[in-house]
Coordinates of C-alpha atoms in Angstrom, one line a residue:
X1 CA -55.2 -19.9 -45.9
X2 CA -56.5 -17.1 -43.5
X3 CA -58.7 -14.5 -43.7
X4 CA -57.4 -12.4 -41.1
X5 CA -55.9 -9.2 -42.1
X6 CA -52.2 -8.5 -40.8
X7 CA -49.9 -5.7 -41.5
X8 CA -46.9 -7.4 -40.6
X9 CA -45.5 -10.3 -38.8
X10 CA -42.3 -11.1 -36.5
X11 CA -41.2 -14.7 -35.9
X12 CA -41.7 -14.0 -32.3
X13 CA -45.3 -13.7 -32.9
X14 CA -46.7 -15.5 -35.7
X15 CA -50.2 -15.4 -36.9
X16 CA -50.4 -19.1 -37.2
X17 CA -50.2 -22.0 -34.5
X18 CA -46.8 -23.0 -34.5
X19 CA -47.9 -26.4 -32.9
X20 CA -50.4 -27.2 -35.3
X21 CA -47.9 -26.3 -38.4
X22 CA -45.4 -28.4 -36.7
X23 CA -47.9 -31.4 -35.9
X24 CA -49.0 -31.1 -40.0
X25 CA -45.3 -30.9 -41.3
X26 CA -43.1 -32.6 -38.7
X27 CA -41.0 -29.4 -38.8
X28 CA -39.2 -28.1 -35.8
X29 CA -39.9 -24.5 -34.7
X30 CA -36.3 -23.2 -36.1
X31 CA -37.4 -24.7 -39.6
X32 CA -40.9 -23.4 -39.5
X33 CA -39.4 -19.9 -38.9
X34 CA -36.8 -20.5 -41.6
X35 CA -39.4 -21.1 -44.1
X36 CA -41.3 -18.0 -42.8
X37 CA -38.2 -15.9 -43.8
X38 CA -38.0 -17.4 -47.2
X39 CA -42.0 -16.9 -47.5
X40 CA -41.2 -13.4 -46.4
X41 CA -38.6 -12.8 -49.0
X42 CA -41.0 -14.4 -51.8
X43 CA -43.9 -12.3 -50.8
X44 CA -41.6 -9.2 -50.6
X45 CA -42.6 -9.0 -46.9
X46 CA -46.5 -9.4 -47.5
X47 CA -48.5 -11.7 -45.6
X48 CA -49.6 -13.7 -49.1
X49 CA -48.0 -14.1 -52.6
X50 CA -50.5 -12.7 -55.0
X51 CA -50.9 -14.5 -58.3
X52 CA -48.8 -11.7 -59.8
X53 CA -46.1 -12.1 -57.4
X54 CA -45.8 -16.0 -58.2
X55 CA -45.7 -15.3 -61.7
X56 CA -43.0 -12.9 -61.1
X57 CA -41.1 -15.8 -59.2
X58 CA -41.6 -18.3 -61.8
X59 CA -40.3 -15.9 -64.5
X60 CA -37.1 -15.5 -62.3
X61 CA -36.3 -19.0 -61.6
X62 CA -37.2 -20.3 -65.1
X63 CA -36.3 -17.4 -67.5
X64 CA -35.7 -19.8 -70.4
X65 CA -38.4 -22.5 -69.7
X66 CA -41.1 -20.8 -68.2
X67 CA -44.5 -22.1 -69.3
X68 CA -48.0 -20.4 -68.2
X69 CA -49.5 -23.9 -68.1
X70 CA -47.3 -25.2 -65.5
X71 CA -47.1 -22.1 -63.7
X72 CA -51.1 -22.2 -63.2
X73 CA -51.0 -25.6 -62.1
X74 CA -48.6 -25.2 -59.4
X75 CA -50.4 -21.9 -58.1
X76 CA -53.4 -24.0 -57.8
X77 CA -51.4 -26.5 -56.1
X78 CA -50.3 -24.0 -53.3
X79 CA -53.5 -21.9 -53.2
X80 CA -55.1 -24.8 -51.2
X81 CA -58.3 -22.7 -50.3
X82 CA -58.7 -21.2 -53.8
X83 CA -58.9 -17.5 -52.7
X84 CA -56.6 -16.5 -55.3
X85 CA -53.3 -16.2 -52.9
X86 CA -50.8 -18.1 -51.1
X87 CA -50.8 -17.8 -47.3
X88 CA -47.7 -19.1 -45.4
X89 CA -49.6 -21.9 -44.2
X90 CA -50.4 -23.5 -47.3
X91 CA -46.8 -22.5 -48.6
X92 CA -45.4 -24.4 -45.6
X93 CA -47.6 -27.4 -46.3
X94 CA -47.2 -27.8 -49.9
X95 CA -43.5 -27.3 -49.7
X96 CA -43.1 -29.8 -47.1
X97 CA -45.2 -32.4 -49.1
X98 CA -42.9 -31.8 -52.2
X99 CA -39.9 -32.4 -50.3
X100 CA -41.2 -35.7 -49.2
X101 CA -42.2 -36.5 -52.8
X102 CA -39.0 -35.6 -54.0
X103 CA -37.2 -37.8 -51.4
X104 CA -39.4 -40.7 -52.5
X105 CA -38.3 -40.1 -56.4
X106 CA -34.6 -39.5 -55.6
X107 CA -34.3 -43.2 -55.1
X108 CA -30.3 -43.1 -54.9
X109 CA -30.5 -40.0 -52.5
X110 CA -28.1 -38.2 -54.6
X111 CA -30.1 -35.0 -54.2
X112 CA -31.5 -34.9 -57.6
X113 CA -33.8 -36.9 -59.8
X114 CA -31.6 -38.5 -62.8
X115 CA -33.3 -39.2 -66.2
X116 CA -33.6 -43.0 -65.4
X117 CA -35.3 -42.2 -62.1
X118 CA -37.7 -39.9 -63.9
X119 CA -38.6 -42.4 -66.6
X120 CA -39.4 -45.0 -63.9
X121 CA -41.8 -42.7 -62.2
X122 CA -43.6 -41.7 -65.4
X123 CA -43.7 -45.7 -66.2
X124 CA -45.2 -46.3 -62.7
X125 CA -47.9 -43.5 -63.3
X126 CA -48.6 -44.7 -66.6
X127 CA -49.5 -48.2 -65.2
X128 CA -52.1 -46.5 -63.0
X129 CA -54.2 -45.4 -66.1
X130 CA -57.0 -48.0 -66.9
X131 CA -56.2 -49.7 -70.0
X132 CA -59.2 -48.3 -71.7
X133 CA -58.0 -45.0 -71.1
X134 CA -54.5 -45.3 -72.5
X135 CA -55.5 -45.5 -76.3
X136 CA -56.4 -41.8 -75.8
X137 CA -52.9 -40.9 -74.8
X138 CA -51.3 -41.4 -78.1

């Protein structure tokens, strides 16, 4: 995140270095600006997404299947600097990584991860666990 205080931002004068974000995410300026608009919507026009705002977003997205433990894990994933808020740079970097991971797991490129693809992911991850640790998983 960044520690500077900003009252409001426009896409014409972002508080972050467009070139650096482009290099880290391989996104165009237009794509970065599109993501900034999404971030502004999620943060309700703020500079950060607080833990409370994030919880509200998770409840809206997953009203029937919300799990606090999963919410905590995802928030920590996005909050790279562990300062308790998600800044735009963190949002953009993690969102980009998640899209790349999704594309890797969507083997047939249909735009979703099927049950068979998901099972293969779990099987591959399970093989990474040392044999001595596997007995503790059952």
